[in-house]
PDB file of C-alpha atoms in Angstrom:
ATOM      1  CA  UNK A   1     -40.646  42.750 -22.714  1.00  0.00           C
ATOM      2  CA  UNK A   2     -43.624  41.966 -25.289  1.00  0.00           C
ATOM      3  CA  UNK A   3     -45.976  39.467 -24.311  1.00  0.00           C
ATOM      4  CA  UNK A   4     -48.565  38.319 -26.682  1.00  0.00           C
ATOM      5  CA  UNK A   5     -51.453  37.637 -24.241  1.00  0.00           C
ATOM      6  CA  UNK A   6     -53.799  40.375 -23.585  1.00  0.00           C
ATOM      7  CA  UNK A   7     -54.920  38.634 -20.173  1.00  0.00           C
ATOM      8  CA  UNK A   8     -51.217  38.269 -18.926  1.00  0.00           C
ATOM      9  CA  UNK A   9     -50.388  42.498 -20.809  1.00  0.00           C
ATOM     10  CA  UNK A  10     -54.009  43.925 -18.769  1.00  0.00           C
ATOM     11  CA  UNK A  11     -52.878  41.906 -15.670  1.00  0.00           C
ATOM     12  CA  UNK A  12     -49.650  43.754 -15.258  1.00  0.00           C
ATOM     13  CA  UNK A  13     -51.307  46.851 -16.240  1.00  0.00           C
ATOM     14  CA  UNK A  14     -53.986  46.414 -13.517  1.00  0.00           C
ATOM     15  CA  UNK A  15     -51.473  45.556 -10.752  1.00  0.00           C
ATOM     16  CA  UNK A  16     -49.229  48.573 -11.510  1.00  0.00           C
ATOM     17  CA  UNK A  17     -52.678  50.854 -10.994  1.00  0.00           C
ATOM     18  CA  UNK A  18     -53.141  49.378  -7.605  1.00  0.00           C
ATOM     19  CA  UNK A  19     -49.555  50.355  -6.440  1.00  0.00           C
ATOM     20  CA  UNK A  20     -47.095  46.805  -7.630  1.00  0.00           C
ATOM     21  CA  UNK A  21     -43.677  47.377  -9.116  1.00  0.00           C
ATOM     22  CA  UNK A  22     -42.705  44.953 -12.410  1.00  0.00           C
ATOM     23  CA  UNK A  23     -39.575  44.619 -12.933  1.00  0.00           C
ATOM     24  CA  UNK A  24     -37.776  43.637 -16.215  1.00  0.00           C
ATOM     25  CA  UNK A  25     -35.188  41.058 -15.736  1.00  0.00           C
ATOM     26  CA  UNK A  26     -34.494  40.211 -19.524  1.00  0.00           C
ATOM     27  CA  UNK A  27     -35.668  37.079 -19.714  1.00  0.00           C
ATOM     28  CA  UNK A  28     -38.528  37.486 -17.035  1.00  0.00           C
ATOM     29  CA  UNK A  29     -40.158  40.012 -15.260  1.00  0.00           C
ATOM     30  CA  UNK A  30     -40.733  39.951 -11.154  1.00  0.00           C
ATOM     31  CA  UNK A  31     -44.077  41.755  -9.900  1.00  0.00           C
ATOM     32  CA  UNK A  32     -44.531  42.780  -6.325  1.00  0.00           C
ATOM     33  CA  UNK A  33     -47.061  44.116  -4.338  1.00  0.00           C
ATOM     34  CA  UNK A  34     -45.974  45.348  -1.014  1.00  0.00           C
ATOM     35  CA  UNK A  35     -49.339  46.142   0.142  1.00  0.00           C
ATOM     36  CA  UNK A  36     -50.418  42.580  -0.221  1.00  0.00           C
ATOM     37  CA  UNK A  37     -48.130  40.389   0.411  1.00  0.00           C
ATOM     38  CA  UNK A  38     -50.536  37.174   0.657  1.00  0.00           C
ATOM     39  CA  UNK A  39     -51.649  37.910  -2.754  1.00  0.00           C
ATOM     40  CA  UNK A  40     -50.287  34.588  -4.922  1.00  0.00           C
ATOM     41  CA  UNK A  41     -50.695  36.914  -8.368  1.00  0.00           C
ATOM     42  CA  UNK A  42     -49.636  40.207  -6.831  1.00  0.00           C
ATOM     43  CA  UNK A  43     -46.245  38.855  -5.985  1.00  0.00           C
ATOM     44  CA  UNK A  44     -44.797  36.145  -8.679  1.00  0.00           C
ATOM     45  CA  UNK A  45     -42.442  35.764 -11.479  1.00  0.00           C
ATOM     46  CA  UNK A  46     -43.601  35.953 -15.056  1.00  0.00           C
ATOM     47  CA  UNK A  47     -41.900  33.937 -17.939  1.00  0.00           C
ATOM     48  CA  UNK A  48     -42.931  35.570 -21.612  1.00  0.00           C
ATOM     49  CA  UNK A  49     -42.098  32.071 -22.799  1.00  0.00           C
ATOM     50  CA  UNK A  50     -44.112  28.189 -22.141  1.00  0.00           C
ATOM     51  CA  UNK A  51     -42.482  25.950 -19.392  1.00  0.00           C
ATOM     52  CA  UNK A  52     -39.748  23.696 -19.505  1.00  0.00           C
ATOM     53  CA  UNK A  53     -39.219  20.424 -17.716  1.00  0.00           C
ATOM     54  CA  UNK A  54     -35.459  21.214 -17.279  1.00  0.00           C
ATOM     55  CA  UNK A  55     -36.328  24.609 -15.440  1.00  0.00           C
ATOM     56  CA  UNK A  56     -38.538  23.698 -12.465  1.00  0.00           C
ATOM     57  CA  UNK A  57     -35.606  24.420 -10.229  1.00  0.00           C
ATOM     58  CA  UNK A  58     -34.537  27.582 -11.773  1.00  0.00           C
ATOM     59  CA  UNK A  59     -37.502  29.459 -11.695  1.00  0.00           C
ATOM     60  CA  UNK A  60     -38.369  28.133  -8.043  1.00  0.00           C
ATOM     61  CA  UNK A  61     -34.833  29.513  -6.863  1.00  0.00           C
ATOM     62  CA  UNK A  62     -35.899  32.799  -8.845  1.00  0.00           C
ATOM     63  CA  UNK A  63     -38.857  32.889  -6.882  1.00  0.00           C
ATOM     64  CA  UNK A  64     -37.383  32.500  -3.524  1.00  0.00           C
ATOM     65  CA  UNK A  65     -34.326  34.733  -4.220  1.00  0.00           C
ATOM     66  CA  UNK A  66     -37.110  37.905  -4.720  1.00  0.00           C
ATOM     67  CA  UNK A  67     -39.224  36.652  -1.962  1.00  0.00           C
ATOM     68  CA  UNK A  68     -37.319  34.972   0.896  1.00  0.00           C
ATOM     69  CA  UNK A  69     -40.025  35.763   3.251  1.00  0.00           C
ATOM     70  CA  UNK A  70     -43.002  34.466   1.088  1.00  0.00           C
ATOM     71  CA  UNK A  71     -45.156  31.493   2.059  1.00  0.00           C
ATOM     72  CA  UNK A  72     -46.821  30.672  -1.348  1.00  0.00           C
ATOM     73  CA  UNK A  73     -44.512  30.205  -4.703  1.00  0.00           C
ATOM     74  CA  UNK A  74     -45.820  31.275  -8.095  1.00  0.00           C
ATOM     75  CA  UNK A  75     -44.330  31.470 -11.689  1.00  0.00           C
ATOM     76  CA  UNK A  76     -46.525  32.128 -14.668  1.00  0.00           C
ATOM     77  CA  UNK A  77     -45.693  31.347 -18.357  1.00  0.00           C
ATOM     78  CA  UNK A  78     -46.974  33.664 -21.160  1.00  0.00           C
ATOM     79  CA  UNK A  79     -47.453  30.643 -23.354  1.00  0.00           C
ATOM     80  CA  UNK A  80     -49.200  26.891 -22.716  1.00  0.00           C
ATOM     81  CA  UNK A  81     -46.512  24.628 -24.168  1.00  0.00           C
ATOM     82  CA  UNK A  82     -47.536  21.481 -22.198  1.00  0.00           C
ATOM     83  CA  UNK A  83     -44.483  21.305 -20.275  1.00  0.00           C
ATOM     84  CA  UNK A  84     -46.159  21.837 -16.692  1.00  0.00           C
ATOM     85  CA  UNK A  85     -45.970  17.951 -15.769  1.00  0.00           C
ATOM     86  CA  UNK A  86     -42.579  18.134 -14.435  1.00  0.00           C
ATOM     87  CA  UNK A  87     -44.493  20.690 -12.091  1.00  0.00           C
ATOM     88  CA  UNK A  88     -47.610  19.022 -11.324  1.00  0.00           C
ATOM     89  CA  UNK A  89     -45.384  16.033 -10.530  1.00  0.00           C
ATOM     90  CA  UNK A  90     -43.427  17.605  -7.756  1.00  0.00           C
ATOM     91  CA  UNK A  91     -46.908  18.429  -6.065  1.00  0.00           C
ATOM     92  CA  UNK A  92     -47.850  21.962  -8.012  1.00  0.00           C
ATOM     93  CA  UNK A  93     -51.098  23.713  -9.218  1.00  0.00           C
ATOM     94  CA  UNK A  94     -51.296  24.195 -12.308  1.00  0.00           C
ATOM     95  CA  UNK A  95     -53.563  26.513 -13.895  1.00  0.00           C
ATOM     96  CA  UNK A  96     -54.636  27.097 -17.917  1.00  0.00           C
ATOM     97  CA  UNK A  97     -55.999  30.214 -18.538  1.00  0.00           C
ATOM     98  CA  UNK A  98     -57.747  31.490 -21.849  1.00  0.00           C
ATOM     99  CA  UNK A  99     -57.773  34.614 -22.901  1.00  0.00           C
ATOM    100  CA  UNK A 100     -60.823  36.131 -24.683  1.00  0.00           C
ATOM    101  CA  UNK A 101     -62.164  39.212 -26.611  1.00  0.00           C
ATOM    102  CA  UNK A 102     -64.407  40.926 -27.908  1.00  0.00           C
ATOM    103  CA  UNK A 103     -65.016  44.349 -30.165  1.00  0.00           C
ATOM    104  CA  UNK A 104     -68.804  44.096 -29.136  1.00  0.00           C
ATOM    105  CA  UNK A 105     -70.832  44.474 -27.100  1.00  0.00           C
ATOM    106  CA  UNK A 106     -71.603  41.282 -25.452  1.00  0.00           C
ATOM    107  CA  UNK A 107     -75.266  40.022 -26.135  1.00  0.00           C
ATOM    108  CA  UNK A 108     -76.978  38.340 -22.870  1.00  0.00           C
ATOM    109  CA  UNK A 109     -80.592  37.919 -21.249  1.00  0.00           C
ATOM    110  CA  UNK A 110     -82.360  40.291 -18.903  1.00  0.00           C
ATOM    111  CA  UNK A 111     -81.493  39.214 -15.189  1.00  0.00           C
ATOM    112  CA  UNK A 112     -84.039  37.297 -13.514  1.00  0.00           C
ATOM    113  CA  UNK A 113     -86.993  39.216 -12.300  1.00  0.00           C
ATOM    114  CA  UNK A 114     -86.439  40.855  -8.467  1.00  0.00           C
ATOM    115  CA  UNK A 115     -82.821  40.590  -9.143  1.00  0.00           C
ATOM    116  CA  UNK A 116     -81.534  44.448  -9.634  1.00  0.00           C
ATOM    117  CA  UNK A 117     -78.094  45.649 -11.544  1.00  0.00           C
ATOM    118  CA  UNK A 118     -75.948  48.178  -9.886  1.00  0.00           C
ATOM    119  CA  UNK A 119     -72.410  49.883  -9.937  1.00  0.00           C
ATOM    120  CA  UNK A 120     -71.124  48.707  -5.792  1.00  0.00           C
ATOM    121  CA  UNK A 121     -71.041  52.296  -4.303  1.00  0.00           C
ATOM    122  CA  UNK A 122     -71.420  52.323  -0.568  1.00  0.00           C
ATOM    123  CA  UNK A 123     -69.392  50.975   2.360  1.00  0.00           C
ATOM    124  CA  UNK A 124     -71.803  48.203   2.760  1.00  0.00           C
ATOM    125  CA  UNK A 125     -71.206  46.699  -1.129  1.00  0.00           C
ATOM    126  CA  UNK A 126     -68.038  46.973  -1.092  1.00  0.00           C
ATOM    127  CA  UNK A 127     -68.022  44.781   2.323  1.00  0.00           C
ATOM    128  CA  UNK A 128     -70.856  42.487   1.195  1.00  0.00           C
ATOM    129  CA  UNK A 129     -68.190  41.989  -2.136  1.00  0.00           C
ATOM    130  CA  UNK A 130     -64.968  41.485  -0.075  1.00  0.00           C
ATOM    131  CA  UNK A 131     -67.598  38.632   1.874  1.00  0.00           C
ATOM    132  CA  UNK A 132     -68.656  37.446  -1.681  1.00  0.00           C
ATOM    133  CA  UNK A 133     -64.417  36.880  -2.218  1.00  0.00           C
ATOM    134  CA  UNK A 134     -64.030  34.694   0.914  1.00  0.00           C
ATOM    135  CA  UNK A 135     -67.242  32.417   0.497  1.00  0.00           C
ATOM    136  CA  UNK A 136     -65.916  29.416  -0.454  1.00  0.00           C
ATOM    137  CA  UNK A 137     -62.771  29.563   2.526  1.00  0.00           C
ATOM    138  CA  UNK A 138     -62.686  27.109   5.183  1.00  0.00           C
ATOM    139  CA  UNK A 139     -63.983  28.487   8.537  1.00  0.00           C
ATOM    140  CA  UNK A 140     -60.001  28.139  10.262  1.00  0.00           C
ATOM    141  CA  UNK A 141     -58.560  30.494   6.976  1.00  0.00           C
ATOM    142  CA  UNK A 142     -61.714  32.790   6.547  1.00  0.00           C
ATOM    143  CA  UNK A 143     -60.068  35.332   8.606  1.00  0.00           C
ATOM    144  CA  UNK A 144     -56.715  36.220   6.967  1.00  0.00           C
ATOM    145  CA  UNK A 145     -58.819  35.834   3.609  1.00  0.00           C
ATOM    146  CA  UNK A 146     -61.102  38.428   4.258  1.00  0.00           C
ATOM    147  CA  UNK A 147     -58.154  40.434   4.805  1.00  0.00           C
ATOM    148  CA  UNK A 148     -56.718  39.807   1.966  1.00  0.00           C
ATOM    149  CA  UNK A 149     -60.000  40.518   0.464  1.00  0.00           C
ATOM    150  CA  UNK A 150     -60.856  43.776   2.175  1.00  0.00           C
ATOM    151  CA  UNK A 151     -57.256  44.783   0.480  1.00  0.00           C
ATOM    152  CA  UNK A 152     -58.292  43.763  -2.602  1.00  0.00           C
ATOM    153  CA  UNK A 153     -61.691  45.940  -1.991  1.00  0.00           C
ATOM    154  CA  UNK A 154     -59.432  49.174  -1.455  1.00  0.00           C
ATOM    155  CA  UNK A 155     -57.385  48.759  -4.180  1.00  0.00           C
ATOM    156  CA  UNK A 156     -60.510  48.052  -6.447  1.00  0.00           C
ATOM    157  CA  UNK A 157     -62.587  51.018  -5.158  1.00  0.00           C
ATOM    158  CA  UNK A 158     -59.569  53.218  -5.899  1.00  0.00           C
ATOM    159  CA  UNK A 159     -59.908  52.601  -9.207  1.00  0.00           C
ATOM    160  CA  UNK A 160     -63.344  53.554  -9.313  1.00  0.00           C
ATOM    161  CA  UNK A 161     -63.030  56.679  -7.254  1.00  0.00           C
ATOM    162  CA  UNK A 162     -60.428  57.604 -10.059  1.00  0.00           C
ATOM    163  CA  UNK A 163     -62.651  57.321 -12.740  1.00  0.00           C
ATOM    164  CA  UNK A 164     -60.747  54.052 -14.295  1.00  0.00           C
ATOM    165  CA  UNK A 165     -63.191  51.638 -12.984  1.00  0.00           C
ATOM    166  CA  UNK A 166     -66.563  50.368 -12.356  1.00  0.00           C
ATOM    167  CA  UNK A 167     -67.697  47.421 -10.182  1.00  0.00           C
ATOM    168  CA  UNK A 168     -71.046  46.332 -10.628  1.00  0.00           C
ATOM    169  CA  UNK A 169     -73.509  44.016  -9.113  1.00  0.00           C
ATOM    170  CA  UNK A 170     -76.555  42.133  -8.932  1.00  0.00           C
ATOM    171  CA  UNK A 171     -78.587  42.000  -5.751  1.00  0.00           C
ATOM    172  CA  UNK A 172     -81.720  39.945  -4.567  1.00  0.00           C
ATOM    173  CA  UNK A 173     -83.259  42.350  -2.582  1.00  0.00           C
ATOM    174  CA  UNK A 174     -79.945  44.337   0.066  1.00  0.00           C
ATOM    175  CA  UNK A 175     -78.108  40.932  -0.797  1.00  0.00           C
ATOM    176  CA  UNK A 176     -75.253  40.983  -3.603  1.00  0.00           C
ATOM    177  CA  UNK A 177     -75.363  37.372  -4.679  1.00  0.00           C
ATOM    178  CA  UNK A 178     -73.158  38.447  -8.111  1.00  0.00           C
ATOM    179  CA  UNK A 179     -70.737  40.799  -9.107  1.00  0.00           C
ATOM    180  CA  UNK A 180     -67.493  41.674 -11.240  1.00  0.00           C
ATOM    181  CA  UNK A 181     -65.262  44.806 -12.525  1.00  0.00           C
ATOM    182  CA  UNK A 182     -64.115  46.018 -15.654  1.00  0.00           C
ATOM    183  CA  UNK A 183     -61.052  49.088 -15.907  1.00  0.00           C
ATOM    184  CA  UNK A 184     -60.466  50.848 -18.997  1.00  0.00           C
ATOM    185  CA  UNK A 185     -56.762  50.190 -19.915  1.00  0.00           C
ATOM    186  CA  UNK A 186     -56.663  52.817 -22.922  1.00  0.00           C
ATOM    187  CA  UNK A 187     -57.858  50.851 -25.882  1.00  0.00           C
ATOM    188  CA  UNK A 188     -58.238  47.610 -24.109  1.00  0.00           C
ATOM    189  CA  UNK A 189     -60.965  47.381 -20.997  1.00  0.00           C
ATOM    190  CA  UNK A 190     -60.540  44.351 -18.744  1.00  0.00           C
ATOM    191  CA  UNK A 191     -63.204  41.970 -16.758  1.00  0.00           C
ATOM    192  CA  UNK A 192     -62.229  41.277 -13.138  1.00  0.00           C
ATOM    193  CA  UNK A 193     -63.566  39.043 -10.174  1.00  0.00           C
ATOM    194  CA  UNK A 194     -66.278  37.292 -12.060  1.00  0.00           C
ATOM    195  CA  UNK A 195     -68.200  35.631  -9.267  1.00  0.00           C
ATOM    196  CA  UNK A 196     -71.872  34.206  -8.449  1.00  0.00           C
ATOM    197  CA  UNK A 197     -73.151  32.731  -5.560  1.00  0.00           C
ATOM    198  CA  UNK A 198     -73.530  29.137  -6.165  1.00  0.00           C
ATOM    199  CA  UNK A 199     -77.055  30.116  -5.115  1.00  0.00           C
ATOM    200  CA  UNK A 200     -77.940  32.559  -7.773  1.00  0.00           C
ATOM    201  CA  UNK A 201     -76.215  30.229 -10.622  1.00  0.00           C
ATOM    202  CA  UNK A 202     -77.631  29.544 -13.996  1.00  0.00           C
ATOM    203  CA  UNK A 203     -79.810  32.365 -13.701  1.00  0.00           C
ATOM    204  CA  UNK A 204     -78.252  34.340 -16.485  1.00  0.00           C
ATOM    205  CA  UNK A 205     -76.725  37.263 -13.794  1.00  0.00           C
ATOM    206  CA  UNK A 206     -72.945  36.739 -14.644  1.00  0.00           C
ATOM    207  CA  UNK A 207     -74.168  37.334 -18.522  1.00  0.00           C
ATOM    208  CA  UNK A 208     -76.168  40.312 -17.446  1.00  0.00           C
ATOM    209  CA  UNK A 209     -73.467  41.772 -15.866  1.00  0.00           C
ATOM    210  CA  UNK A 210     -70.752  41.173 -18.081  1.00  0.00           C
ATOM    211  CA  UNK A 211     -73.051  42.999 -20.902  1.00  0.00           C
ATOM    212  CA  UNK A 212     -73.892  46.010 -17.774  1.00  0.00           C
ATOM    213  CA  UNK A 213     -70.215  46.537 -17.912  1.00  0.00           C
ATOM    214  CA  UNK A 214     -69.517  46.553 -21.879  1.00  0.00           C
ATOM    215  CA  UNK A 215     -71.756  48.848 -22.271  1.00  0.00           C
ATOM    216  CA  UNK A 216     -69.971  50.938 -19.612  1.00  0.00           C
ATOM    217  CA  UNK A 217     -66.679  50.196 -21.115  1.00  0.00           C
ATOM    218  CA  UNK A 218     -67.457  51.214 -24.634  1.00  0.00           C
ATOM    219  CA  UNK A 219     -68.760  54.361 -23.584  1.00  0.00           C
ATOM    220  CA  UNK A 220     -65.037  55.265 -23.742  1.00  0.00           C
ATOM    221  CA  UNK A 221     -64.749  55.869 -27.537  1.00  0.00           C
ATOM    222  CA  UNK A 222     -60.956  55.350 -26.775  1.00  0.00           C
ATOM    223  CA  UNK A 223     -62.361  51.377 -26.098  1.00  0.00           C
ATOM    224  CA  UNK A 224     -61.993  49.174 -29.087  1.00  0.00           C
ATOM    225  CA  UNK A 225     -61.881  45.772 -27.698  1.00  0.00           C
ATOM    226  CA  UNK A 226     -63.017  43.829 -24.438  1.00  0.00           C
ATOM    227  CA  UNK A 227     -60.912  41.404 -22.723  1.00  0.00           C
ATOM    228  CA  UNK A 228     -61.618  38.917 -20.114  1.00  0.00           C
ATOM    229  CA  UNK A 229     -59.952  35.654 -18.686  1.00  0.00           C
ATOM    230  CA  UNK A 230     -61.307  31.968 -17.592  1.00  0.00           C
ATOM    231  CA  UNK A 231     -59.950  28.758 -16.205  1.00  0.00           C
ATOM    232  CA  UNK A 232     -59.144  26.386 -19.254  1.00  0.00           C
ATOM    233  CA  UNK A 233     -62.276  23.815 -19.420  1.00  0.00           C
ATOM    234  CA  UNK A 234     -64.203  25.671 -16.991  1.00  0.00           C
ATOM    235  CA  UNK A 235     -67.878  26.109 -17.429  1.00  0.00           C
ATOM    236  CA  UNK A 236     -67.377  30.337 -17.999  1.00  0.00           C
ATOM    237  CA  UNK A 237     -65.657  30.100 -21.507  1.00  0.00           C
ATOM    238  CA  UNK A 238     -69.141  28.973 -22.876  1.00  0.00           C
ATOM    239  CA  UNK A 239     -70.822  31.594 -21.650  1.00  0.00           C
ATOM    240  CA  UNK A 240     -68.318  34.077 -22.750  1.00  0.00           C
ATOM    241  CA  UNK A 241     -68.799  32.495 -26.085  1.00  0.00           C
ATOM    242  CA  UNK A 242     -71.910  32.602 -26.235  1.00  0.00           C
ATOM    243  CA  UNK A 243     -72.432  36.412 -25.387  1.00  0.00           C
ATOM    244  CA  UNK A 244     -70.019  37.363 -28.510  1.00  0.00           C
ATOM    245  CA  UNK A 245     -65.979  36.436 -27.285  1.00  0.00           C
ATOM    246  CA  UNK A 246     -63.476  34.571 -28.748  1.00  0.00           C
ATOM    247  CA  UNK A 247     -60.363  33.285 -27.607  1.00  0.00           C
ATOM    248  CA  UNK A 248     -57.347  35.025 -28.612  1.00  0.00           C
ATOM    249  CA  UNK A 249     -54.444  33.259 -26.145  1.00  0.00           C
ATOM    250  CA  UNK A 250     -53.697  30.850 -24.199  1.00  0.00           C
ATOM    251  CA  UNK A 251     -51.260  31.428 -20.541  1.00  0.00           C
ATOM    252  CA  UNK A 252     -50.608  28.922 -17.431  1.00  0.00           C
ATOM    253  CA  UNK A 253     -49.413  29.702 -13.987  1.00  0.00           C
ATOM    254  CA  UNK A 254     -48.171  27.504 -11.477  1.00  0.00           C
ATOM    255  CA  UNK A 255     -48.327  27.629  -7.731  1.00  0.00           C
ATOM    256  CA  UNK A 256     -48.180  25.800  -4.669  1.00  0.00           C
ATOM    257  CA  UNK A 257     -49.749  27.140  -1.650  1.00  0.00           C
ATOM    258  CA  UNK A 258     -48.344  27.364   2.421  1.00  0.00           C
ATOM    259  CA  UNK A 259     -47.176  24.675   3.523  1.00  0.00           C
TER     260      UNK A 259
END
């Protein structure tokens, strides 16, 4: 199945590195990943087409057909037709996405002065990240998200141990306070887990890193073009803008979390 969005294409690549099955159904595609079940994007079914009002039920009795056992629902749709109201009126999330690229690389400040840049390489970065994942969880669900996280933390460094990955960060003294990914995907390289501390915000680390990990990228001559993914609207797409990407595509997903 082709899809024409280089977010939703790198996604599927990047799940089947960290162990999920995709499965071509014709007209959709189920991904799995056993090893994380609570993982909303790990385990959903993908339409290569936008949404329609008239399928709501359809693709929610999809859904529940491959996972019987699963708490959350989640259907994405390779294209952003505007037909997600029939879904955000029966009490859904629903989430634009845009992607963006670049065959740069991406222009951006120094960080901030006492702030340092560095790939995440010991047992302690890799926790403080999977920490950095879970900040914003209420205190009753921070413990089953910092599972999920820690998963997400093995899967990542796994990818770095195997030479497809790098994580990097930036850290105010022993303290990561940003950090994100980026996995070479042949001639594509991908951004992952762009996050700052609401703390260390509008200090110019997110743009620092993003341009630490181009320049890792592209040392890859087999890299020709960077790719990353934010929320529709959201104040990241400026940013990306500004440091040299532009948007290529446009994808939605809808969800609806445990009851």
């Amino acid at each position: 199945m082709r899809l024409e969005s280089p977010g939703l294409t790198t996604d599927l690549d990047l799940l089947r590195l960290q162990g999920a099955t995709v499965t071509d159904h014709g007209d959709h595609l189920v991904v799995r990943t056993e090893a994380n079940p609570t993982f909303w994007w790990g385990n959903f079914v993908l339409v290569p087409t936008a949404a329609h009002a008239d399928e709501v039920d359809r693709w929610v009795a999809r859904f529940e057909e491959e996972f019987p056992d699963a708490q959350h629902r989640a259907v994405a749709f390779a294209h952003d037709g505007g037909g997600t109201d029939a879904w955000a009126a029966r009490g859904w999330d629903v989430e634009g996405d845009v992607d963006l690229a670049t065959t740069t690389l991406p222009t951006a400040a120094d960080a901030a002065d006492g702030i340092q840049l560095r790939a995440l390489t010991s047992d302690d970065d890799w926790e403080q990240s999977a920490q950095v994942g879970a900040r914003d969880t209420p205190q009753e669900q921070r413990d089953p998200r910092l599972v999920f996280e820690r998963r997400r933390v093995t899967a990542q460094r796994g990818l770095v141990d195997a030479g497809r990955a790098q994580w990097f960060g930036a850290f105010d003294g022993d303290r990561l306070v940003a950090r994100l990914g980026i996995v070479r995907l042949g001639d594509l390289a991908r951004y992952q887990d762009v996050v700052t501390l609401e703390s260390h915000r509008r200090r110019g680390l997110a743009g620092a890193l993003v341009r630490a990990a181009g320049e890792w990228a592209f040392e890859d001559p087999a890299v020709g073009r960077l790719v990353i993914v934010a929320e529709d609207g959201g104040p990241a797409i400026g940013l990306y803008q500004r440091a040299g990407f532009a948007e290529v595509a446009r994808h939605v997903g809808v969800s609806r979390p445990p009851a």
